[in-house]
Coordinates of C-alpha atoms in Angstrom, one line a residue:
X346 CA 16.9 -20.1 17.6
X347 CA 18.9 -18.6 19.4
X348 CA 20.5 -18.7 19.9
X349 CA 17.8 -17.4 17.8
X350 CA 18.3 -20.1 20.3
X351 CA 15.3 -22.6 20.5
X352 CA 14.8 -24.2 23.2
X353 CA 12.5 -27.0 24.9
X354 CA 12.6 -25.8 28.4
X355 CA 9.5 -26.8 30.4
X356 CA 8.5 -29.6 27.8
X357 CA 9.0 -33.1 27.9
X358 CA 8.8 -34.2 24.2
X359 CA 9.0 -37.9 25.5
X360 CA 8.9 -40.2 22.6
X361 CA 5.8 -42.5 22.3
X362 CA 4.9 -45.7 20.4
X363 CA 1.8 -45.0 17.8
X364 CA 0.2 -48.1 19.3
X365 CA 0.0 -45.7 22.8
X366 CA -2.4 -43.3 21.0
X367 CA -4.7 -46.4 20.6
X368 CA -4.4 -47.8 24.0
X369 CA -5.1 -44.5 25.7
X370 CA -8.2 -44.1 23.5
X371 CA -9.5 -47.6 24.3
X372 CA -8.8 -46.5 28.2
X373 CA -10.8 -43.7 28.3
X374 CA -13.3 -45.5 26.4
X375 CA -13.2 -48.4 29.1
X376 CA -13.5 -46.4 31.9
X377 CA -12.3 -48.4 34.7
X378 CA -9.4 -49.9 32.8
X379 CA -7.9 -46.6 31.7
X380 CA -4.7 -45.1 32.4
X381 CA -4.3 -43.0 35.4
X382 CA -2.9 -39.8 35.2
X383 CA 0.8 -39.6 35.5
X384 CA 1.6 -36.0 34.3
X385 CA -0.3 -33.4 32.6
X386 CA 0.7 -34.6 29.2
X387 CA -1.9 -37.8 30.2
X388 CA -5.1 -35.0 30.2
X389 CA -4.5 -33.7 26.8
X390 CA -6.4 -36.9 25.3
X391 CA -9.6 -35.9 27.6
X392 CA -9.1 -32.0 26.5
X393 CA -8.4 -32.2 22.9
X394 CA -4.8 -32.8 21.5
X395 CA -4.9 -30.2 18.9
X396 CA -8.7 -29.0 18.8
X397 CA -9.7 -25.5 17.8
X398 CA -8.2 -24.0 21.6
X399 CA -4.7 -25.3 20.1
X400 CA -5.2 -24.1 16.7
X401 CA -5.9 -20.4 18.3
X402 CA -2.8 -20.6 20.4
X403 CA -0.8 -22.0 17.3
X404 CA -2.1 -18.8 15.3
X405 CA -1.3 -16.4 18.4
X406 CA 2.5 -17.4 18.2
X407 CA 2.4 -15.5 14.8
X408 CA 3.1 -12.2 16.6
X409 CA 5.8 -13.3 18.9
X410 CA 7.7 -15.3 16.0
X411 CA 7.7 -11.5 14.2
X412 CA 8.8 -9.9 17.1
X413 CA 11.8 -12.6 17.7
X414 CA 12.8 -11.8 13.7
X415 CA 12.6 -8.5 14.2
X416 CA 14.7 -8.6 17.5
X417 CA 17.4 -10.7 16.1
X418 CA 18.0 -9.9 12.7
X419 CA 16.6 -6.0 13.0
X420 CA 20.3 -4.3 13.2
X421 CA 22.0 -5.9 10.3
X422 CA 19.7 -3.6 8.3
X423 CA 20.3 -0.5 10.4
X424 CA 24.1 -0.7 10.7
X425 CA 25.0 -2.1 7.2
X426 CA 27.9 -0.1 5.1
X427 CA 28.1 0.1 1.6
X428 CA 31.1 -1.4 -0.1
X429 CA 32.3 1.6 -1.5
X430 CA 33.3 4.8 0.2
X431 CA 36.0 7.4 0.3
X432 CA 37.0 10.5 1.9
X433 CA 34.8 13.8 1.6
X434 CA 36.5 16.7 0.5
X435 CA 34.2 19.7 1.3
X436 CA 36.3 22.3 -1.3
X437 CA 35.3 20.0 -4.0
X438 CA 31.7 20.1 -3.6
X439 CA 31.3 22.0 -6.9
X440 CA 32.6 19.0 -8.7
X441 CA 30.5 16.1 -9.7
X442 CA 31.1 12.8 -7.7
X443 CA 33.4 11.1 -10.3
X444 CA 35.6 14.0 -10.4
X445 CA 35.8 14.4 -6.8
X446 CA 37.1 11.0 -6.5
X447 CA 39.0 11.1 -9.2
X448 CA 40.8 14.3 -8.1
X449 CA 41.0 13.8 -4.6
X450 CA 41.3 9.8 -3.8
X451 CA 44.8 7.7 -4.5
X452 CA 44.5 4.7 -6.0
X453 CA 45.6 1.4 -4.4
X454 CA 45.9 -1.9 -5.9
X455 CA 43.7 -0.4 -8.9
X456 CA 41.2 0.5 -6.5
X457 CA 40.1 3.8 -4.8
X458 CA 41.4 4.1 -1.5
X459 CA 38.7 3.9 1.1
X460 CA 40.8 5.8 4.1
X461 CA 43.2 7.9 2.6
X462 CA 43.0 11.6 0.8
X463 CA 45.7 13.4 -0.9
X464 CA 47.1 16.2 1.6
X465 CA 47.2 19.2 -0.6
X466 CA 45.4 22.9 -0.6
X467 CA 42.5 22.2 -2.9
X468 CA 41.3 25.7 -3.3
X469 CA 44.6 26.6 -4.9
X470 CA 44.7 23.6 -7.1
X471 CA 41.3 24.4 -8.1
X472 CA 42.1 27.9 -8.8
X473 CA 45.1 26.5 -11.0
X474 CA 42.4 24.4 -12.9
X475 CA 44.5 21.3 -11.9
X476 CA 41.8 18.1 -12.7
X477 CA 44.2 15.5 -13.0
X478 CA 45.9 13.8 -9.5
X479 CA 49.4 13.4 -9.0
X480 CA 50.3 9.9 -7.5
X481 CA 53.5 11.8 -5.7
X482 CA 51.0 14.0 -4.1
X483 CA 51.3 13.1 0.0
X484 CA 48.3 11.8 1.5
X485 CA 46.6 11.3 5.2
X486 CA 43.9 9.3 6.5
X487 CA 40.4 10.4 6.5
X488 CA 38.9 12.8 9.3
X489 CA 35.4 12.1 10.2
X490 CA 33.4 12.4 7.1
X491 CA 33.0 10.3 4.4
X492 CA 31.1 9.9 0.9
X493 CA 29.3 6.5 0.1
X494 CA 28.3 5.0 -3.2
X495 CA 24.6 3.9 -2.1
X496 CA 24.1 1.5 -5.5
X497 CA 24.3 -1.6 -3.0
X498 CA 22.7 0.2 0.1
X499 CA 20.4 2.6 -1.1
X500 CA 19.7 4.4 2.0
X501 CA 21.3 6.0 4.9
X502 CA 22.3 3.7 7.9
X503 CA 23.9 4.7 11.1
X504 CA 27.0 3.4 10.2
X505 CA 27.1 5.7 7.1
X506 CA 25.5 8.5 9.3
X507 CA 28.3 8.4 11.7
X508 CA 31.2 7.1 9.7
X509 CA 32.0 3.8 11.1
X510 CA 33.9 2.9 8.5
X511 CA 38.4 2.7 8.2
X512 CA 39.1 3.1 12.1
X513 CA 35.8 2.7 13.3
X514 CA 34.6 0.2 11.0
X515 CA 34.6 -2.8 14.0
X516 CA 31.9 -0.5 15.2
X517 CA 28.8 -2.6 13.9
X518 CA 30.4 -5.7 15.0
X519 CA 30.9 -4.6 18.4
X520 CA 27.3 -3.3 18.7
X521 CA 26.1 -6.7 17.9
X522 CA 28.3 -8.4 20.5
X523 CA 26.9 -5.8 23.4
X524 CA 23.2 -6.9 22.1
X525 CA 24.4 -10.6 22.7
X526 CA 25.9 -9.4 26.1
X527 CA 22.3 -8.1 26.6
X528 CA 21.0 -11.4 25.9
X529 CA 23.0 -13.1 28.5
X530 CA 21.5 -10.6 31.3
X531 CA 18.0 -10.9 30.0
X532 CA 18.2 -15.0 30.0
X533 CA 18.9 -14.5 33.4
X534 CA 16.3 -11.4 34.4
X535 CA 13.3 -13.1 32.7
X536 CA 14.3 -16.7 33.4
X537 CA 13.8 -15.6 37.1
X538 CA 10.8 -13.7 36.5
X539 CA 9.1 -16.4 34.2
X540 CA 10.1 -18.9 37.6
X541 CA 8.7 -16.3 40.2
X542 CA 5.9 -14.4 38.9
X543 CA 4.8 -16.7 35.8
X544 CA 5.6 -17.2 32.2
X545 CA 3.0 -14.4 31.1
X546 CA 4.6 -11.3 33.1
X547 CA 8.2 -12.7 32.0
X548 CA 6.9 -12.8 28.2
X549 CA 5.3 -9.3 28.5
X550 CA 8.5 -7.9 30.4
X551 CA 11.0 -9.1 27.4
X552 CA 8.8 -7.9 24.7
X553 CA 8.4 -4.6 26.4
X554 CA 12.3 -4.2 26.8
X555 CA 12.7 -4.8 23.1
X556 CA 10.1 -1.7 22.5
X557 CA 12.2 0.4 24.7
X558 CA 15.3 -0.3 23.4
X559 CA 14.1 -0.3 19.8
X560 CA 12.8 3.1 20.2
X561 CA 15.9 4.5 22.2
X562 CA 17.7 3.1 19.3
X563 CA 15.7 5.6 16.8
X564 CA 17.5 8.5 19.4
X565 CA 20.5 7.4 19.3
X566 CA 23.5 9.9 18.5
X567 CA 26.4 8.4 19.0
X568 CA 28.2 5.0 19.3
X569 CA 27.9 4.4 23.2
X570 CA 24.0 5.4 23.3
X571 CA 23.2 3.1 20.2
X572 CA 25.1 0.4 22.1
X573 CA 23.2 1.1 25.2
X574 CA 19.9 0.7 23.4
X575 CA 20.8 -2.3 21.5
X576 CA 22.0 -3.7 24.7
X577 CA 18.4 -3.1 26.2
X578 CA 16.8 -4.8 22.9
X579 CA 19.1 -8.1 23.7
X580 CA 17.5 -8.3 26.9
X581 CA 14.4 -9.3 24.7
X582 CA 16.2 -12.1 22.8
X583 CA 15.2 -14.6 22.3
X584 CA 12.3 -15.0 25.4
X585 CA 10.3 -12.6 23.4
X586 CA 9.4 -16.1 21.6
X587 CA 10.5 -18.9 23.1
X588 CA 8.4 -18.4 26.3
X589 CA 5.4 -18.4 24.2
X590 CA 6.8 -21.1 22.2
X591 CA 7.0 -23.3 25.4
X592 CA 3.8 -22.2 26.6
X593 CA 1.7 -23.3 23.7
X594 CA 3.6 -26.6 23.6
X595 CA 2.4 -27.4 26.8
X596 CA -1.5 -27.6 25.9
X597 CA -0.6 -29.2 22.4
X598 CA -0.6 -33.1 22.4
X599 CA 2.3 -35.0 22.0
X600 CA 1.8 -36.2 18.5
X601 CA 1.4 -32.7 17.5
X602 CA 4.4 -31.2 19.1
X603 CA 6.8 -31.7 16.4
X604 CA 4.5 -30.1 13.9
X605 CA 3.8 -27.1 16.3
X606 CA 7.6 -26.7 17.2
X607 CA 8.9 -26.7 13.7
X608 CA 6.1 -25.0 11.7
X609 CA 6.2 -21.9 14.1
X610 CA 9.7 -21.3 13.3
X611 CA 9.6 -22.4 9.6
X612 CA 6.5 -20.4 8.5
X613 CA 6.1 -17.8 11.1
X614 CA 9.6 -16.7 12.0
X615 CA 11.1 -17.4 8.9
X616 CA 8.1 -15.1 6.6
X617 CA 9.1 -12.2 9.3
X618 CA 12.7 -12.8 8.7
X619 CA 12.3 -12.7 4.6
X620 CA 10.3 -9.5 5.0
X621 CA 13.1 -7.3 6.9
X622 CA 15.4 -6.5 4.0
X623 CA 12.2 -5.4 2.2
X624 CA 10.8 -3.4 4.9
X625 CA 14.4 -1.5 5.0
X626 CA 14.4 -1.3 1.4
X627 CA 10.8 0.2 1.3
X628 CA 11.3 2.8 3.6
X629 CA 15.0 3.8 2.8
X630 CA 15.4 5.3 6.6
X631 CA 16.9 3.5 8.8
X632 CA 15.0 5.3 11.6
X633 CA 11.8 4.8 10.2
X634 CA 12.6 1.2 9.7
X635 CA 13.9 0.8 13.6
X636 CA 10.4 2.2 14.4
X637 CA 8.8 -0.3 12.4
X638 CA 10.1 -3.4 13.9
X639 CA 10.2 -2.0 17.2
X640 CA 6.9 -0.3 17.6
X641 CA 4.5 -3.7 17.4
X642 CA 6.5 -5.0 20.3
X643 CA 4.3 -2.9 22.6
X644 CA 1.5 -5.2 21.8
X645 CA 2.7 -8.1 23.9
X646 CA 1.1 -5.9 26.8
X647 CA -2.1 -7.5 25.9
X648 CA -0.6 -11.0 26.3
X649 CA -2.5 -11.9 29.3
X650 CA -5.3 -11.3 27.7
X651 CA -5.4 -13.7 25.1
X652 CA -2.6 -16.3 26.0
X653 CA -3.1 -18.8 29.2
X654 CA -0.7 -19.2 31.8
X655 CA 1.9 -22.0 31.6
X656 CA -0.7 -24.5 33.4
X657 CA 3.0 -26.6 34.4
X658 CA 4.1 -23.3 36.3
X659 CA 0.9 -23.0 38.1
X660 CA 1.0 -26.7 39.5
X661 CA 4.5 -26.0 40.3
X662 CA 2.9 -23.1 42.7
X663 CA 0.2 -25.0 43.9
X664 CA -2.5 -23.1 42.2
X665 CA -4.1 -26.0 40.7
X666 CA -7.7 -24.8 40.5
X667 CA -6.3 -22.2 38.3
X668 CA -4.5 -24.7 36.2
X669 CA -7.8 -26.8 36.1
X670 CA -9.6 -23.8 34.9
X671 CA -7.7 -23.3 32.1
X672 CA -7.8 -27.2 31.4
X673 CA -11.8 -26.9 31.3
X674 CA -11.9 -24.2 29.0
X675 CA -9.5 -25.7 26.8
X676 CA -11.9 -29.0 26.6
X677 CA -15.0 -26.3 26.4
X678 CA -13.5 -24.9 23.2
X679 CA -12.5 -28.1 21.8
X680 CA -15.8 -29.3 22.2
X681 CA -15.1 -31.8 25.1
X682 CA -15.9 -32.0 28.8
X683 CA -13.5 -33.6 31.5
X684 CA -15.3 -36.2 33.7
X685 CA -15.6 -35.5 37.1
X686 CA -13.1 -38.6 38.0
X687 CA -10.4 -36.9 35.9
X688 CA -10.8 -34.0 37.6
X689 CA -10.7 -35.7 40.8
X690 CA -7.7 -37.7 39.8
X691 CA -6.3 -34.6 38.4
X692 CA -6.3 -32.7 41.7
X693 CA -4.4 -35.8 43.1
X694 CA -1.9 -36.1 40.1
X695 CA -0.9 -32.3 40.4
X696 CA -0.3 -32.3 43.8
X697 CA 2.0 -35.4 43.2
X698 CA 3.6 -32.9 40.2
X699 CA 3.9 -29.8 42.6
X700 CA 6.0 -31.7 45.4
X701 CA 8.0 -33.5 42.3
X702 CA 8.7 -29.7 41.0
X703 CA 10.1 -28.5 44.8
X704 CA 12.4 -31.8 45.1
X705 CA 13.9 -30.4 41.6
X706 CA 14.9 -27.8 43.7
X707 CA 17.2 -29.6 45.8
X708 CA 19.4 -30.3 43.1
X709 CA 21.6 -27.8 41.0
X710 CA 23.5 -28.1 37.5
X711 CA 26.4 -29.0 39.5
X712 CA 24.9 -32.2 39.5
X713 CA 25.2 -32.8 36.0
X714 CA 29.0 -33.1 36.6
X715 CA 29.5 -35.3 39.2
X716 CA 29.6 -39.0 37.5
X717 CA 31.4 -39.6 34.3
X718 CA 29.3 -40.4 31.7
X719 CA 26.7 -37.7 32.8
X720 CA 29.6 -35.3 33.0
X721 CA 30.9 -36.4 29.7
X722 CA 27.0 -36.0 27.9
X723 CA 26.8 -32.7 29.3
X724 CA 30.3 -31.2 28.4
X725 CA 29.5 -32.4 25.0
X726 CA 26.2 -31.0 24.9
X727 CA 27.6 -27.7 26.0
X728 CA 30.3 -27.6 23.2
X729 CA 28.1 -28.9 20.2
X730 CA 25.4 -26.0 21.0
X731 CA 28.3 -23.4 21.2
X732 CA 29.3 -24.6 17.8
X733 CA 25.8 -25.0 16.6
X734 CA 25.1 -21.3 17.6
X735 CA 28.2 -20.0 16.0
X736 CA 27.7 -21.8 12.6
X737 CA 24.1 -20.6 12.4
X738 CA 24.6 -16.8 13.3
X739 CA 27.9 -16.8 11.6
X740 CA 25.8 -18.0 8.1
X741 CA 23.1 -15.4 9.3
X742 CA 25.8 -12.6 9.1
X743 CA 28.0 -13.4 6.8
X744 CA 25.7 -12.9 3.6
X745 CA 27.1 -9.6 3.0
X746 CA 30.7 -10.9 2.1
X747 CA 29.1 -13.2 -0.4
X748 CA 29.5 -10.8 -3.3
X749 CA 25.8 -10.6 -4.5
X750 CA 22.9 -8.2 -3.6
X751 CA 23.1 -8.7 0.1
X752 CA 19.0 -8.0 0.6
X753 CA 17.9 -10.8 -1.9
X754 CA 21.0 -13.1 -0.6
X755 CA 19.7 -12.5 3.1
X756 CA 16.0 -13.3 1.8
X757 CA 16.9 -16.9 0.3
X758 CA 19.2 -17.7 2.8
X759 CA 16.7 -17.3 5.4
X760 CA 13.8 -18.8 3.1
X761 CA 16.1 -22.1 3.6
X762 CA 14.8 -22.4 7.3
X763 CA 11.5 -23.4 5.9
X764 CA 12.3 -26.7 3.8
X765 CA 15.0 -27.2 6.2
X766 CA 12.3 -27.5 9.2
X767 CA 9.5 -29.5 7.0
X768 CA 12.3 -32.1 6.0
X769 CA 13.3 -32.3 9.9
X770 CA 9.6 -32.9 10.8
X771 CA 9.7 -35.8 8.1
X772 CA 12.9 -37.7 9.0
X773 CA 13.8 -36.7 12.9
X774 CA 11.9 -39.7 14.1
X775 CA 13.1 -42.0 11.3
X776 CA 17.0 -41.4 11.4
X777 CA 17.2 -40.4 14.8
X778 CA 19.0 -37.3 16.5
X779 CA 22.8 -38.6 16.3
X780 CA 23.3 -39.0 12.9
X781 CA 21.4 -36.3 11.7
X782 CA 22.8 -33.9 13.7
X783 CA 26.2 -35.1 12.6
X784 CA 25.3 -35.6 8.9
X785 CA 23.9 -32.1 8.9
X786 CA 26.7 -30.4 11.0
X787 CA 29.7 -32.2 8.7
X788 CA 27.6 -31.6 5.5
X789 CA 27.4 -27.5 6.5
X790 CA 30.9 -27.4 7.1
X791 CA 31.9 -28.8 3.9
X792 CA 29.9 -26.6 1.9
X793 CA 31.2 -23.7 3.8
X794 CA 34.9 -24.7 3.1
X795 CA 33.9 -25.3 -0.5
X796 CA 32.4 -21.7 -0.7
X797 CA 36.0 -20.9 -0.2
X798 CA 37.2 -22.1 -3.4
X799 CA 35.3 -20.7 -5.8
X800 CA 35.0 -17.3 -7.1
X801 CA 33.1 -14.7 -4.9
X802 CA 29.6 -14.6 -6.4
X803 CA 26.9 -16.5 -7.2
X804 CA 28.9 -19.6 -6.8
X805 CA 30.3 -19.1 -3.6
X806 CA 27.2 -17.7 -2.2
X807 CA 25.0 -21.0 -3.5
X808 CA 27.6 -23.3 -1.6
X809 CA 27.4 -21.0 1.4
X810 CA 23.4 -21.0 1.5
X811 CA 23.5 -24.7 0.9
X812 CA 25.7 -25.0 4.2
X813 CA 22.9 -22.5 5.8
X814 CA 20.5 -24.7 5.0
X815 CA 22.1 -28.1 6.7
X816 CA 23.1 -25.5 10.0
X817 CA 19.2 -24.9 10.1
X818 CA 18.5 -28.6 10.8
X819 CA 21.1 -28.9 12.9
X820 CA 20.2 -25.9 15.1
X821 CA 16.4 -27.5 15.4
X822 CA 17.8 -30.9 16.5
X823 CA 20.1 -29.1 19.2
X824 CA 18.0 -28.1 22.0
X825 CA 15.7 -30.9 21.5
X826 CA 18.4 -33.5 21.8
X827 CA 19.5 -31.8 25.0
X828 CA 16.2 -32.1 26.9
X829 CA 16.0 -35.5 26.0
X830 CA 19.5 -36.4 27.3
X831 CA 19.5 -34.4 30.6
X832 CA 17.4 -36.1 33.7
X833 CA 14.3 -34.6 34.6
X834 CA 15.6 -33.5 38.0
X835 CA 18.3 -30.9 36.4
X836 CA 16.7 -30.7 33.1
X837 CA 15.5 -27.3 33.5
X838 CA 19.0 -26.1 34.8
X839 CA 21.1 -27.8 32.5
X840 CA 19.2 -26.4 29.3
X841 CA 19.6 -22.9 30.8
X842 CA 23.2 -23.5 31.4
X843 CA 23.6 -24.5 27.2
X844 CA 21.3 -21.6 26.4
X845 CA 23.6 -19.1 28.1
X846 CA 26.5 -20.7 26.7
X847 CA 25.1 -20.5 23.3
X848 CA 24.6 -16.4 24.1
X849 CA 28.1 -16.2 25.1
X850 CA 29.2 -17.8 21.8
X851 CA 27.5 -15.3 19.7
X852 CA 29.2 -12.5 21.4
X853 CA 32.5 -13.6 19.2
X854 CA 30.3 -14.3 15.9
X855 CA 30.3 -10.7 14.5
X856 CA 34.1 -10.4 15.1
X857 CA 34.3 -13.7 12.8
X858 CA 32.4 -11.9 10.5
X859 CA 34.7 -8.9 10.7
X860 CA 37.8 -10.6 9.7
X861 CA 36.1 -10.7 5.8
X862 CA 37.7 -7.1 5.9
X863 CA 40.9 -8.8 6.1
X864 CA 40.3 -11.8 3.5
X865 CA 36.8 -12.6 2.7
X866 CA 37.7 -16.2 2.9
X867 CA 38.2 -16.2 6.7
X868 CA 34.9 -16.4 7.9
X869 CA 33.7 -19.4 5.8
X870 CA 36.9 -21.3 6.8
X871 CA 36.4 -20.9 10.3
X872 CA 32.6 -21.5 10.1
X873 CA 33.5 -24.5 7.9
X874 CA 35.9 -25.9 10.6
X875 CA 33.3 -25.1 13.3
X876 CA 30.5 -27.3 11.8
X877 CA 32.9 -30.4 11.2
X878 CA 33.8 -30.5 14.6
X879 CA 30.5 -30.0 15.8
X880 CA 29.1 -32.6 13.7
X881 CA 32.0 -35.1 15.0
X882 CA 31.5 -34.4 18.4
X883 CA 27.7 -35.2 18.2
X884 CA 28.8 -39.0 17.7
X885 CA 29.7 -39.4 21.2
X886 CA 26.2 -38.8 22.5
X887 CA 23.8 -41.6 22.8
X888 CA 21.1 -41.8 20.5
X889 CA 17.6 -40.7 22.2
X890 CA 15.2 -41.3 19.2
X891 CA 12.6 -43.8 20.9
X892 CA 14.1 -44.1 24.2
X893 CA 12.3 -42.9 27.7
X894 CA 14.0 -39.6 28.9
X895 CA 16.2 -40.1 32.0
X896 CA 14.2 -39.1 35.2
X897 CA 16.9 -39.1 37.7
X898 CA 20.8 -38.9 38.0
X899 CA 21.7 -42.5 38.2
X900 CA 19.3 -42.8 34.9
X901 CA 21.1 -39.9 33.2
X902 CA 24.6 -41.9 34.3
X903 CA 23.3 -44.9 32.3
X904 CA 21.5 -43.5 29.4
X905 CA 22.5 -45.0 26.3
X906 CA 25.0 -47.3 28.0
X907 CA 23.6 -50.1 26.1
X908 CA 24.4 -48.5 22.9
X909 CA 27.2 -49.0 20.5
X910 CA 29.2 -46.2 18.5
X911 CA 27.9 -47.7 15.0
X912 CA 24.7 -48.1 16.1
X913 CA 22.2 -46.7 13.6
X914 CA 18.0 -46.4 14.3
X915 CA 17.1 -47.4 10.8
X916 CA 19.1 -50.4 10.9
X917 CA 18.4 -51.2 14.5
X918 CA 14.8 -51.4 13.6
X919 CA 15.1 -53.5 10.5
X920 CA 16.9 -55.9 12.2
X921 CA 14.6 -56.1 14.7
X922 CA 11.6 -56.3 12.5
X923 CA 13.7 -59.4 10.5
X924 CA 14.4 -61.0 13.8
X925 CA 10.9 -60.9 14.5
X926 CA 9.8 -62.7 11.6
X927 CA 12.6 -65.4 12.1
X928 CA 11.0 -66.3 15.3

């Protein structure tokens, strides 16, 4: 998410009391007394909420989760720079590496300089048999060629091949920011395609863009061509997975959506991300590595053969029979059959849904800012998502400054996504969104700050990884929280706005991490502050757990007006239960 940005665009995870599922079953069995279909979700119990059809879709999310991880994290291991480097002196090529560096590189603060070399006549010195440097020799800056100690990064990257160090040491950060600029444009382009031509064409298009940009990256021969190719890859972020994610959630029953949403990220995405550093180490060639993580995206051209089009989109386009055909296929695979009266009623309901979709087009994102409470909630959601996205992406990219093996540290930090998603699945509907978002963001911020107070190495890395674990939870809460607070008539536009602002914020993150070249504590100090501020802002949002999502702008304006600042869902529920016992 991602923002790897994770969203619930196109889905409405309405909180539902467990007794409602029993009531639904009774209504289905009673026939005449059953509940009328109000939307697509009411049809799912007849089709099967998590039968073999949905399970197959859940498994089909695997390749797209891999594509997402490859697109999002891939650049880290193709543009990484070894910690130690120094100027290359061709005249000293016949000496050993140790002798070369000792003779030609001046010492600064008991360390060999990374960007300066003695400015002397090396041919004459060698002829005179000089093998010890003189600190009084004049120095000059390196020019275009360096040597690297490949102990910590045991392969050449584009950064080492093209000398992205010293005066060019910001090139990798800039290329990463260019990637996120591509993500902004990709969000607009593929969002338009998804609305105009369907989710499947958009899903194919975004992955093909990632494939083309990835292949082009292999043939990059300078900084500008590399940036151009990474911009094209950025078009694929994060729609290469999120579109599939949204489509699958549409066909999954309400009570299974939290499981599918979190486990697809926690298992598939996390496993793929954890593989990346080991693929890079195994092939030990940044170009082959780039091919390995880019070529699979071409498989997306077969999406239409195995993944159904979004039924919601088909209905919104008036293509109700096509949507019904998919629903009937789903029911058949699950061993069910849709009754004739249900099919007839679905036609009527779908017509109403299509009209409602058309009415939503009469509203714009500006409507979110016309009334005071809704305006406050919208502004808060935007700023909170900006801070969450920055904290998450910052922790992802800051692993190289923690003083340990970057490949192992990245794997361990990324693996925290799984327990974070499992924990979130267990507690989200118990503790609620507001206090849990506050707690995890502040917790992440505190541990990020603590990491700056201990020596670089295992201690700072451990504290930073705990901070990453906490911000994983915040990240997963973020977009669901927004989807539950924004009113239906402007929900899609509002989520798109939040999504795009997250992209814009992540443009800054590579430069925040780059500040570690000045002092290694700076990125964690910034990330810690960002986390604490973001957590505090969450407390000014209403709690959405167990609440009906607002439908109209007026509903959005009044949403949560009855709540008090210190309300806590668990305590409220217990008080309510105690009151019931007393009466």
